[in-house]
């Protein structure tokens, strides 16, 4: 049953490959590329071990502290497959293992068939599929799979009541941070629930305290570098198991030892601080309240915002009815099999998704699947005790839950992070740059830039706090001098400060001698600021794909840091024409452009247009520009990028920004910048100063 459930899970994930396999734009190095930006940080870490790349990159992760890099390197070395193939298929290979603990848990109750049907659903349910599909190369492949193994051993220890099962749970807990460090709070919660459960139901048994000692030792952080922190912990756990098993330590002493270990775990694990910090980081928004007022990042991330119940239900069970069935099934499960109380942390973190965002739904998926299918199991066994009727009933009912999830899989045609042409631009950058050079761009593209161009970045998918202000300001300023000087100051400060937060360093944020950021920026714009010595080359990466998120990019730099108030209203509307009647162009976002009068209508508001600019790429790749002046005092500019079939309606200040001028129009200060890579997909400039 495990084998067939695993094959089913993997086959469902192959649908995405079959859908994209004939499109050459999604291939690089004879393989489909991955579809998550964050995956490239782990892939770059594997490149570092395998090929000695990224020696100047401070953001490269340690293989011994990150299981995803370890297994990637291992599979690349022991199999004939390329690194690109390993990172593409590894998420499906690892995540599909979730079927094993689901079936094992059901087998604890002698109902493996219930587990088989639950495994089919749990392995491909909406949220779990999205974050573990082929190409989604990230630690999410371990996020729900590994806790299910921990849950299985914890539940088993409450049923067979032997320290051996608790030892296996403790070893799994010790290894979990190696696989998915971001999920420590979940394991902490599981450990606490386990202790409460054992104390409530089995407080008079000596085995309870032996089990708790093992689990708490596993939860206490060992102050050692990886891999010794978890390897030595495992050795200690095994040794402790044999000592406690053979010794005759009194139960009261075991109670005292477990209590001490619990306190050590709570203190050194910073349990409340960790959980509270995780919660606050995902429910907070806006600008910082102390020191300079930088804009917070979490509320601009789609996965980190509040979600409606329908989305929540779809992500966990495939439908609103499905999640209600799962909820009822979980209650029935707990009533009939109280050990399922131990799954409460997984259910709880899944429910937190309603406030914390999409990413948390994945943890509840396997338990929700087991709960729903268990309810079906109760219904079918109540109707008839004939096995044939039971199998038919379970198949039909499970099929009703599988249908919306399989439909979602078929419709979920996500593209790769970059297309082939974009990667070709980064490979060109790799050819002209050195490993110590820096590429400045928005954080979404940081990790792919590491992987394909072997250059470094100052913000990326894991480092994007106050320094977002730096990049945003460079992209939206109309001053070439400010863009160039701030780029040089930022990179040299970053390197010289041993990779500290740049914005905090140059503005001396929250220090007694904190600088006036507006004064410093004006000095950079005027050229009166003394720049640090140049030690490396700097490149600006301006991609076409940033156009759709440019308003979000602008939010971070469009601030007066002394007050936290926005400096101006930014208008930037990428759109496409849907009709042209008598000189009035209607766009798909509802805006109208009267080309005769030179005005745009935004709802009931009519705004004068200053310029109407048309750009087009020739067959040779040259950019041609035509401009029509409408109103000298116009507030808006309309740009028609003919080669893209794309209009952009924007205010005149945004029109003068570095991103618009340098990417859309290829207009730049040739004393400060050199265009070194140019294609319809991206412009890459080298800083001359």
XYZ file of C-alpha atoms in Angstrom:
689
model
C 0.000 0.000 0.000
C 2.890 2.373 0.764
C 4.409 1.596 -2.621
C 1.229 2.216 -4.596
C 0.391 5.372 -2.621
C 3.923 6.667 -3.266
C 3.656 5.920 -7.009
C 0.273 7.685 -7.100
C 1.733 10.751 -5.397
C 4.740 10.911 -7.720
C 2.620 10.316 -10.837
C 0.273 13.175 -9.950
C 3.298 15.447 -9.666
C 4.520 14.358 -13.093
C 1.487 16.056 -14.684
C 3.288 19.416 -14.487
C 6.294 17.958 -16.315
C 4.112 16.502 -19.065
C 2.394 19.851 -19.509
C 5.613 21.838 -19.883
C 7.956 19.340 -21.491
C 7.432 20.576 -25.069
C 8.189 24.225 -24.305
C 11.902 24.957 -24.891
C 11.603 28.309 -23.073
C 11.456 26.448 -19.737
C 14.637 24.414 -20.275
C 18.237 25.045 -19.326
C 21.120 22.590 -19.512
C 18.760 20.037 -21.125
C 16.399 20.048 -18.151
C 13.267 21.843 -17.002
C 14.094 24.616 -14.580
C 12.631 24.854 -11.087
C 9.589 26.970 -10.249
C 10.418 28.571 -6.890
C 12.847 31.456 -6.393
C 13.970 30.260 -2.960
C 15.138 26.965 -4.412
C 18.151 28.657 -5.913
C 19.649 29.446 -2.503
C 19.893 25.701 -1.775
C 21.042 24.981 -5.330
C 23.774 27.612 -4.972
C 24.801 25.930 -1.711
C 25.127 22.647 -3.604
C 27.177 24.409 -6.307
C 29.486 25.651 -3.564
C 30.203 22.106 -2.354
C 30.225 20.401 -5.738
C 32.092 22.974 -7.811
C 33.715 25.404 -5.347
C 31.571 28.324 -6.546
C 30.343 31.385 -4.580
C 33.432 31.683 -2.385
C 32.712 35.406 -1.781
C 29.011 34.967 -1.104
C 28.237 35.448 2.592
C 24.727 34.101 2.141
C 25.666 30.557 1.106
C 24.170 28.037 3.526
C 26.112 25.347 5.374
C 25.554 21.850 3.999
C 25.819 20.274 7.455
C 23.126 22.562 8.847
C 20.740 22.147 5.923
C 19.607 18.678 4.953
C 18.299 19.819 1.589
C 21.832 20.762 0.495
C 23.312 17.606 2.004
C 20.930 15.296 0.146
C 21.237 17.299 -3.063
C 25.010 16.938 -2.997
C 24.722 13.265 -2.068
C 22.262 12.439 -4.858
C 24.300 14.408 -7.411
C 27.456 12.503 -6.476
C 26.029 8.985 -6.271
C 23.652 9.118 -9.241
C 24.336 9.826 -12.920
C 21.895 12.748 -12.911
C 22.827 16.414 -13.237
C 22.354 18.954 -10.468
C 19.492 20.480 -12.488
C 17.717 17.106 -12.625
C 18.206 16.443 -8.919
C 16.776 19.786 -7.808
C 13.843 19.377 -10.204
C 12.626 15.954 -9.021
C 13.856 15.860 -5.421
C 10.760 17.643 -3.987
C 8.459 14.958 -5.374
C 10.764 12.138 -4.276
C 11.027 13.364 -0.681
C 7.536 14.759 -0.094
C 5.800 11.627 -1.365
C 7.315 9.761 1.588
C 4.513 11.295 3.685
C 2.402 8.282 2.693
C 4.553 6.077 4.956
C 3.737 7.638 8.362
C 0.076 8.121 7.364
C -0.300 4.396 6.682
C 1.797 3.445 9.725
C -0.380 5.555 12.035
C -3.541 3.907 10.734
C -1.867 0.530 11.137
C -1.462 1.251 14.849
C -5.228 0.804 15.001
C -5.323 -2.183 12.653
C -6.887 -0.157 9.838
C -4.201 0.099 7.165
C -6.797 0.493 4.381
C -8.022 3.699 6.047
C -4.402 4.872 5.979
C -3.997 3.926 2.325
C -6.944 6.048 1.206
C -5.823 8.870 3.524
C -2.322 8.684 2.038
C -3.719 9.138 -1.474
C -5.452 12.337 -0.380
C -2.792 13.663 2.001
C -0.015 13.299 -0.546
C -1.664 15.471 -3.208
C -4.042 17.807 -1.348
C -3.956 21.342 -2.701
C -1.519 23.060 -0.318
C 0.817 20.112 0.112
C 0.994 19.648 -3.644
C 1.664 23.336 -4.315
C 4.649 23.383 -1.992
C 6.088 19.990 -2.907
C 5.388 19.686 -6.624
C 8.138 18.825 -9.063
C 10.310 21.904 -9.380
C 9.322 23.362 -6.000
C 12.810 22.811 -4.676
C 12.612 24.086 -1.110
C 12.658 22.761 2.438
C 8.852 22.479 2.298
C 9.432 18.949 1.016
C 10.294 18.086 4.649
C 7.885 20.485 6.400
C 4.886 18.179 6.824
C 6.464 14.831 5.989
C 8.995 14.846 8.846
C 6.507 15.909 11.587
C 4.258 13.032 10.540
C 7.085 10.582 11.282
C 7.573 12.288 14.656
C 3.834 12.070 15.303
C 3.810 8.374 14.424
C 6.565 7.513 16.922
C 5.023 9.706 19.647
C 1.638 8.049 19.155
C 3.237 4.617 19.062
C 4.975 5.308 22.376
C 1.606 6.040 23.987
C 0.211 2.747 22.713
C 2.982 0.160 23.039
C 4.275 2.124 26.033
C 7.924 1.287 25.473
C 10.854 3.735 25.685
C 12.076 2.429 22.328
C 9.283 4.231 20.458
C 10.038 7.389 22.437
C 13.707 6.994 21.426
C 12.751 6.868 17.748
C 10.589 9.967 18.237
C 13.462 11.716 20.010
C 15.895 10.894 17.182
C 13.393 12.203 14.643
C 12.998 15.390 16.703
C 16.781 15.804 16.919
C 17.082 15.550 13.126
C 14.140 17.808 12.305
C 16.041 21.154 12.460
C 18.579 19.663 10.031
C 15.731 19.034 7.602
C 13.505 22.041 8.286
C 14.882 24.537 10.780
C 12.001 26.976 10.217
C 9.606 24.450 11.773
C 11.219 24.225 15.213
C 8.226 25.913 16.844
C 5.976 23.115 15.552
C 8.164 20.400 17.024
C 8.416 22.352 20.282
C 4.626 22.443 20.463
C 4.421 18.716 19.714
C 6.876 18.024 22.543
C 4.876 20.092 25.014
C 1.573 18.461 24.001
C 3.211 15.039 24.336
C 4.398 15.834 27.875
C 0.963 17.110 28.893
C -0.705 14.057 27.363
C 1.590 11.616 29.150
C 1.225 13.432 32.462
C -2.567 13.464 32.184
C -3.120 9.860 31.129
C -0.026 8.006 32.379
C 1.441 10.084 35.213
C 1.754 7.058 37.526
C 3.889 5.022 35.119
C 7.692 5.052 35.219
C 7.891 4.654 31.438
C 6.183 8.042 31.079
C 9.130 9.852 32.605
C 11.741 7.851 30.713
C 9.962 8.824 27.504
C 9.752 12.459 28.584
C 13.457 12.550 29.437
C 14.320 11.306 25.937
C 11.976 13.747 24.214
C 13.131 16.747 26.258
C 16.801 15.953 25.661
C 15.997 15.912 21.965
C 14.307 19.312 22.282
C 17.083 21.033 24.255
C 19.437 22.837 21.828
C 23.046 21.661 21.967
C 25.461 24.634 21.671
C 27.607 22.974 19.000
C 28.167 23.670 15.330
C 26.541 21.446 12.724
C 26.709 18.517 12.250
C 27.933 17.857 15.791
C 24.870 19.456 17.397
C 22.523 16.762 16.146
C 24.993 13.858 15.752
C 26.200 14.104 19.345
C 22.605 14.573 20.490
C 21.624 11.306 18.779
C 24.548 9.500 20.418
C 23.519 10.929 23.807
C 19.918 9.821 23.233
C 20.891 6.271 22.368
C 23.234 6.043 25.341
C 20.622 7.545 27.654
C 18.045 5.069 26.404
C 20.167 2.063 27.321
C 21.154 3.570 30.681
C 17.554 4.307 31.666
C 16.331 0.986 30.334
C 18.774 -0.999 32.449
C 18.865 1.210 35.524
C 16.468 1.203 38.446
C 16.240 4.948 38.951
C 13.266 5.765 41.146
C 10.219 7.263 39.490
C 10.407 10.420 41.635
C 13.964 11.046 40.473
C 12.888 10.540 36.858
C 10.095 13.052 37.444
C 12.621 15.529 38.810
C 15.025 14.963 35.899
C 12.253 15.389 33.315
C 11.116 18.600 35.059
C 14.659 20.009 34.964
C 15.001 19.073 31.291
C 11.653 20.714 30.560
C 12.865 23.965 32.142
C 16.133 23.761 30.214
C 14.185 23.194 27.024
C 11.888 26.160 27.701
C 14.813 28.455 28.543
C 17.500 27.498 26.048
C 14.969 26.781 23.316
C 13.509 30.284 23.810
C 10.154 28.598 23.327
C 7.794 31.459 24.043
C 10.019 33.990 22.316
C 10.289 31.787 19.222
C 6.569 31.115 18.931
C 5.588 34.709 19.708
C 8.211 36.018 17.308
C 6.902 33.803 14.504
C 3.341 34.932 15.134
C 4.183 38.641 15.350
C 6.376 38.564 12.246
C 3.418 37.387 10.178
C 0.672 39.568 11.650
C 2.675 42.812 11.789
C 2.629 45.357 8.987
C 3.569 48.914 8.078
C 6.656 50.826 9.135
C 9.004 50.429 12.084
C 8.059 52.517 15.139
C 11.521 53.014 16.661
C 14.558 54.666 15.090
C 14.193 55.309 11.389
C 10.865 54.275 9.901
C 11.538 51.532 7.357
C 8.682 49.667 5.723
C 7.950 46.091 6.888
C 8.147 43.340 4.282
C 5.802 40.540 5.392
C 2.545 42.168 4.322
C 3.839 42.577 0.755
C 4.369 38.798 0.516
C 1.292 37.041 -0.808
C 1.900 33.970 1.358
C 2.114 36.049 4.539
C -1.241 37.856 4.461
C -4.669 36.997 5.807
C -6.675 34.623 3.640
C -10.445 34.062 3.297
C -12.020 30.865 4.598
C -12.656 29.535 1.090
C -8.953 29.776 0.236
C -8.057 28.233 3.590
C -10.452 25.316 2.983
C -9.284 24.724 -0.578
C -5.659 24.697 0.463
C -6.168 22.106 3.208
C -8.785 19.757 1.769
C -9.647 20.928 -1.737
C -13.064 22.408 -0.902
C -15.077 24.040 1.860
C -17.134 20.883 2.313
C -13.929 18.877 2.441
C -12.409 20.907 5.282
C -15.675 20.696 7.257
C -15.648 16.916 6.794
C -12.028 16.904 7.980
C -12.884 18.959 11.062
C -15.732 16.632 12.027
C -13.512 13.636 11.310
C -10.787 14.972 13.592
C -13.237 15.367 16.466
C -14.430 11.795 15.926
C -10.812 10.620 15.788
C -9.920 12.287 19.088
C -13.048 10.905 20.772
C -12.311 7.364 19.589
C -8.503 7.488 19.661
C -7.294 10.048 22.161
C -3.662 9.829 20.997
C -4.655 12.042 18.045
C -4.608 14.907 20.541
C -0.876 14.868 19.803
C -1.679 16.167 16.314
C -3.158 19.391 17.703
C -0.041 21.500 16.917
C -0.290 20.526 13.245
C -3.991 21.362 13.174
C -3.355 24.581 15.102
C -0.623 25.875 12.830
C -2.827 25.059 9.869
C -5.675 27.087 11.389
C -3.258 29.971 11.992
C -3.087 30.300 8.201
C -6.314 32.325 8.375
C -4.226 35.138 9.929
C -0.653 34.227 9.037
C -1.025 33.340 5.357
C -1.021 30.508 2.856
C 2.236 28.879 3.844
C 0.876 27.509 7.121
C -1.918 25.428 5.610
C 0.531 22.743 4.497
C 1.082 21.434 8.038
C -2.566 20.500 8.531
C -2.962 18.624 5.240
C -1.928 15.064 6.268
C -3.974 15.108 9.487
C -6.937 16.668 7.690
C -6.748 13.858 5.126
C -6.612 11.193 7.828
C -9.538 12.824 9.616
C -11.781 13.059 6.560
C -11.049 9.509 5.426
C -11.559 8.225 8.972
C -15.042 9.724 8.965
C -15.695 7.906 5.679
C -14.310 4.764 7.308
C -16.829 5.082 10.159
C -19.694 5.723 7.758
C -18.942 2.747 5.501
C -18.357 0.304 8.345
C -21.630 1.442 9.941
C -23.568 0.859 6.729
C -22.220 -2.636 6.089
C -19.640 -5.057 7.397
C -19.030 -6.553 3.951
C -15.517 -5.849 2.756
C -16.554 -5.390 -0.875
C -19.084 -2.713 0.065
C -16.504 -1.127 2.361
C -13.891 -0.892 -0.400
C -16.390 0.460 -2.946
C -17.740 2.988 -0.457
C -14.266 4.160 0.591
C -13.204 4.419 -3.045
C -16.184 6.575 -4.001
C -16.022 8.806 -0.939
C -12.249 9.250 -1.190
C -12.658 9.925 -4.893
C -15.015 12.776 -4.067
C -12.230 14.343 -1.992
C -9.535 13.585 -4.554
C -11.451 15.082 -7.482
C -11.091 18.818 -6.630
C -7.445 18.286 -5.721
C -6.593 16.451 -8.947
C -8.498 19.114 -10.890
C -6.354 21.733 -9.180
C -3.166 19.847 -10.079
C -4.153 19.748 -13.749
C -5.000 23.461 -13.774
C -1.979 24.563 -11.735
C 0.398 25.310 -14.616
C 2.987 27.446 -12.857
C 5.909 28.604 -15.004
C 9.570 28.208 -14.172
C 11.200 31.048 -12.200
C 13.018 32.351 -15.286
C 12.723 31.486 -18.928
C 15.621 30.451 -21.136
C 16.231 33.942 -22.544
C 16.461 35.447 -19.047
C 18.964 32.809 -17.993
C 21.012 33.517 -21.113
C 21.287 37.149 -19.984
C 22.547 36.069 -16.549
C 25.034 33.661 -18.093
C 26.373 36.576 -20.147
C 26.780 38.478 -16.888
C 28.629 35.494 -15.449
C 31.052 35.614 -18.378
C 32.028 39.275 -17.844
C 31.939 39.456 -14.038
C 34.124 38.150 -11.218
C 32.935 36.042 -8.259
C 33.413 38.940 -5.836
C 31.252 41.354 -7.872
C 27.758 42.433 -6.840
C 24.502 42.618 -8.769
C 21.899 45.008 -7.393
C 18.258 44.138 -7.996
C 15.052 43.388 -6.129
C 15.195 40.545 -3.637
C 12.912 38.237 -5.652
C 15.746 37.681 -8.128
C 18.638 37.402 -5.668
C 18.954 33.624 -5.446
C 18.595 32.949 -9.197
C 21.311 35.558 -9.787
C 23.604 33.609 -7.459
C 22.974 30.374 -9.312
C 23.224 31.575 -12.918
C 25.619 34.546 -12.763
C 27.835 33.622 -9.774
C 27.669 37.215 -8.528
C 26.537 38.408 -5.103
C 23.547 40.459 -3.958
C 22.770 42.654 -0.952
C 19.140 41.550 -0.638
C 17.624 38.175 -1.451
C 14.794 35.866 -0.470
C 16.195 35.424 3.040
C 17.628 38.904 3.608
C 15.160 41.621 2.758
C 14.523 43.948 5.647
C 15.732 47.567 5.938
C 18.075 47.169 2.975
C 15.021 46.991 0.728
C 15.026 50.768 1.090
C 18.442 50.954 -0.606
C 17.459 48.987 -3.711
C 14.033 50.601 -3.941
C 15.573 54.070 -3.771
C 18.066 53.184 -6.527
C 15.278 51.894 -8.759
C 12.891 54.818 -8.337
C 15.135 57.850 -8.015
C 15.335 60.255 -10.949
C 18.937 61.131 -10.034
C 21.602 59.093 -11.824
C 24.171 60.407 -9.348
C 22.147 59.199 -6.374
C 21.636 55.787 -7.975
C 25.331 55.365 -8.789
C 26.727 56.773 -5.540
C 24.268 54.921 -3.319
C 25.097 51.675 -5.167
C 28.805 52.099 -4.515
C 28.310 53.170 -0.893
C 25.935 50.287 -0.193
C 28.139 47.523 -1.600
C 31.415 48.740 -0.106
C 29.747 49.319 3.271
C 28.230 45.841 3.144
C 31.581 44.175 2.507
C 33.573 46.356 4.914
C 31.059 45.882 7.747
C 31.271 42.102 7.360
C 27.826 41.901 5.758
C 25.884 43.922 8.330
C 22.575 45.620 7.609
C 23.549 48.358 5.161
C 20.779 50.857 5.839
C 21.277 50.624 9.597
C 25.037 51.043 9.137
C 25.149 54.032 6.790
C 22.351 55.899 8.599
C 23.514 54.746 12.059
C 19.950 53.703 12.788
C 18.949 53.661 16.488
C 22.350 54.985 17.562
C 22.964 58.147 19.552
C 24.624 59.761 16.531
C 21.914 58.645 14.082
C 22.222 60.556 10.793
C 19.557 62.486 8.952
C 18.889 60.141 6.006
C 17.471 62.921 3.853
C 20.672 64.941 4.228
C 22.860 61.940 3.392
C 20.793 61.100 0.319
C 20.971 64.704 -0.889
C 24.768 64.635 -0.518
C 24.897 61.441 -2.575
C 22.679 63.027 -5.233
C 24.811 66.171 -5.385
C 28.115 64.278 -5.420
C 29.452 65.995 -2.284
C 29.612 62.749 -0.277
C 33.017 61.059 -0.143
C 32.583 57.504 -1.390
C 34.586 54.511 -0.128
C 37.323 53.080 -2.335
C 36.171 50.821 -5.165
C 37.071 47.167 -4.508
C 34.811 45.348 -6.970
C 32.458 45.868 -9.871
C 28.763 46.512 -9.399
C 25.958 45.705 -11.844
C 22.324 46.808 -11.958
C 19.905 44.096 -13.077
C 16.663 45.528 -14.448
C 14.308 42.760 -15.641
C 11.100 43.118 -17.602
C 9.328 40.887 -15.074
C 9.873 43.503 -12.351
C 7.410 45.763 -14.131
C 4.380 44.023 -12.629
C 5.710 44.408 -9.056
C 7.304 47.852 -9.451
C 4.575 49.584 -7.371
C 5.426 47.192 -4.518
C 9.152 47.789 -5.014
C 8.525 51.530 -4.853
C 6.729 51.316 -1.495
C 9.968 50.599 0.357
C 11.949 53.561 -0.963
C 9.118 56.069 -1.276
C 9.439 56.984 2.382
C 10.695 59.830 4.495
C 12.592 57.675 6.962
C 12.373 60.302 9.680
C 8.562 60.182 9.737
C 7.581 56.940 7.987
C 5.289 58.901 5.664
C 5.302 58.302 1.919
C 7.028 61.034 -0.069
C 4.535 61.066 -2.940
C 1.746 59.083 -4.565
C 3.237 56.622 -7.046
C 1.100 55.809 -10.084
C 2.312 52.895 -12.208
C -0.180 50.787 -14.146
C 1.100 48.116 -16.561
C -1.828 47.113 -18.761
C -2.950 46.010 -22.218
C -5.375 47.536 -24.686
C -8.714 45.826 -25.260
C -10.236 48.282 -27.735
C -9.552 51.471 -29.708
C -12.654 53.416 -30.691
C -12.341 56.810 -32.333
C -8.944 57.430 -30.767
C -9.914 56.354 -27.250
C -7.998 53.298 -26.053
C -9.642 51.153 -23.371
C -7.348 49.063 -21.188
C -8.038 45.824 -19.360
C -7.669 47.532 -15.966
C -10.484 49.990 -16.706
C -8.316 53.016 -17.540
C -9.129 54.964 -20.719
C -6.653 56.970 -22.836
C -8.040 59.634 -25.163
C -5.261 60.001 -27.744
C -6.945 63.029 -29.314
C -7.267 65.103 -26.143
C -4.203 63.657 -24.446
C -5.916 62.648 -21.209
C -6.330 59.443 -19.240
C -9.455 58.619 -17.275
C -9.131 56.683 -14.033
C -12.716 56.114 -12.943
C -14.244 59.575 -12.603
C -10.843 61.274 -12.568
C -9.372 62.804 -15.725
C -5.628 63.550 -15.835
C -3.640 65.361 -18.506
C -0.899 63.406 -20.279
C 2.497 65.014 -20.781
C 4.095 62.456 -23.121
C 2.984 59.486 -25.149
C 6.069 57.360 -25.856
C 6.232 54.354 -28.194
C 9.176 51.917 -28.085
C 9.972 49.000 -30.351
C 12.876 46.560 -30.750
C 14.273 46.081 -34.238
C 15.281 42.689 -35.591
C 18.858 43.574 -34.666
C 17.810 44.182 -31.057
C 18.104 47.978 -31.186
C 15.515 50.031 -29.322
C 13.615 52.637 -31.327
C 11.689 55.415 -29.555
C 9.044 57.887 -30.664
C 7.562 60.541 -28.425
C 4.523 62.805 -28.702
C 4.048 65.805 -26.425
C 0.487 66.552 -25.333
C 0.488 68.946 -22.371
C 3.564 70.690 -20.992
C 2.009 70.648 -17.525
C 0.659 67.083 -17.842
C 0.898 64.876 -14.764
C 0.975 61.472 -16.460
C 3.019 59.711 -19.124
C 1.827 56.821 -21.275
C 4.424 54.405 -22.641
C 3.527 51.836 -25.286
C 6.105 49.037 -25.448
C 5.078 47.781 -28.862
C 7.313 44.706 -28.896
C 5.613 43.494 -25.715
C 2.071 44.629 -26.555
C 2.276 46.420 -23.204
C 1.139 49.870 -22.108
C 2.329 51.503 -18.909
C 0.493 54.513 -17.489
C 2.468 56.347 -14.839
C 3.025 59.691 -13.162
C 5.786 61.881 -14.592
C 8.071 61.449 -11.559
C 7.974 57.663 -11.950
C 8.610 58.108 -15.678
C 11.938 59.732 -14.761
C 12.925 56.863 -12.427
C 16.021 54.757 -13.095
C 13.979 51.629 -13.770
C 11.749 53.259 -16.387
C 14.512 55.251 -18.062
C 17.169 52.541 -18.041
C 15.001 49.503 -18.772
C 12.134 50.807 -20.891
C 13.975 53.568 -22.755
C 17.687 52.641 -22.423
C 18.336 56.231 -21.382
C 21.203 56.559 -18.926
C 24.223 58.644 -17.891
C 27.111 57.203 -19.891
C 29.622 58.690 -17.459
C 28.177 56.588 -14.646
C 26.826 53.435 -16.299
C 27.629 51.091 -19.158
C 25.012 48.852 -20.759
C 26.708 45.437 -20.857
C 23.779 43.036 -21.431
C 20.658 43.993 -23.327
C 17.657 41.941 -24.388
C 13.891 42.383 -24.336
C 13.883 40.513 -21.021
C 16.511 42.420 -19.083
C 19.020 45.244 -19.112
C 22.208 44.878 -17.111
C 24.341 47.946 -16.460
C 27.857 48.117 -15.094
C 28.666 50.912 -12.670
C 31.655 52.963 -13.863
C 32.536 54.712 -10.616
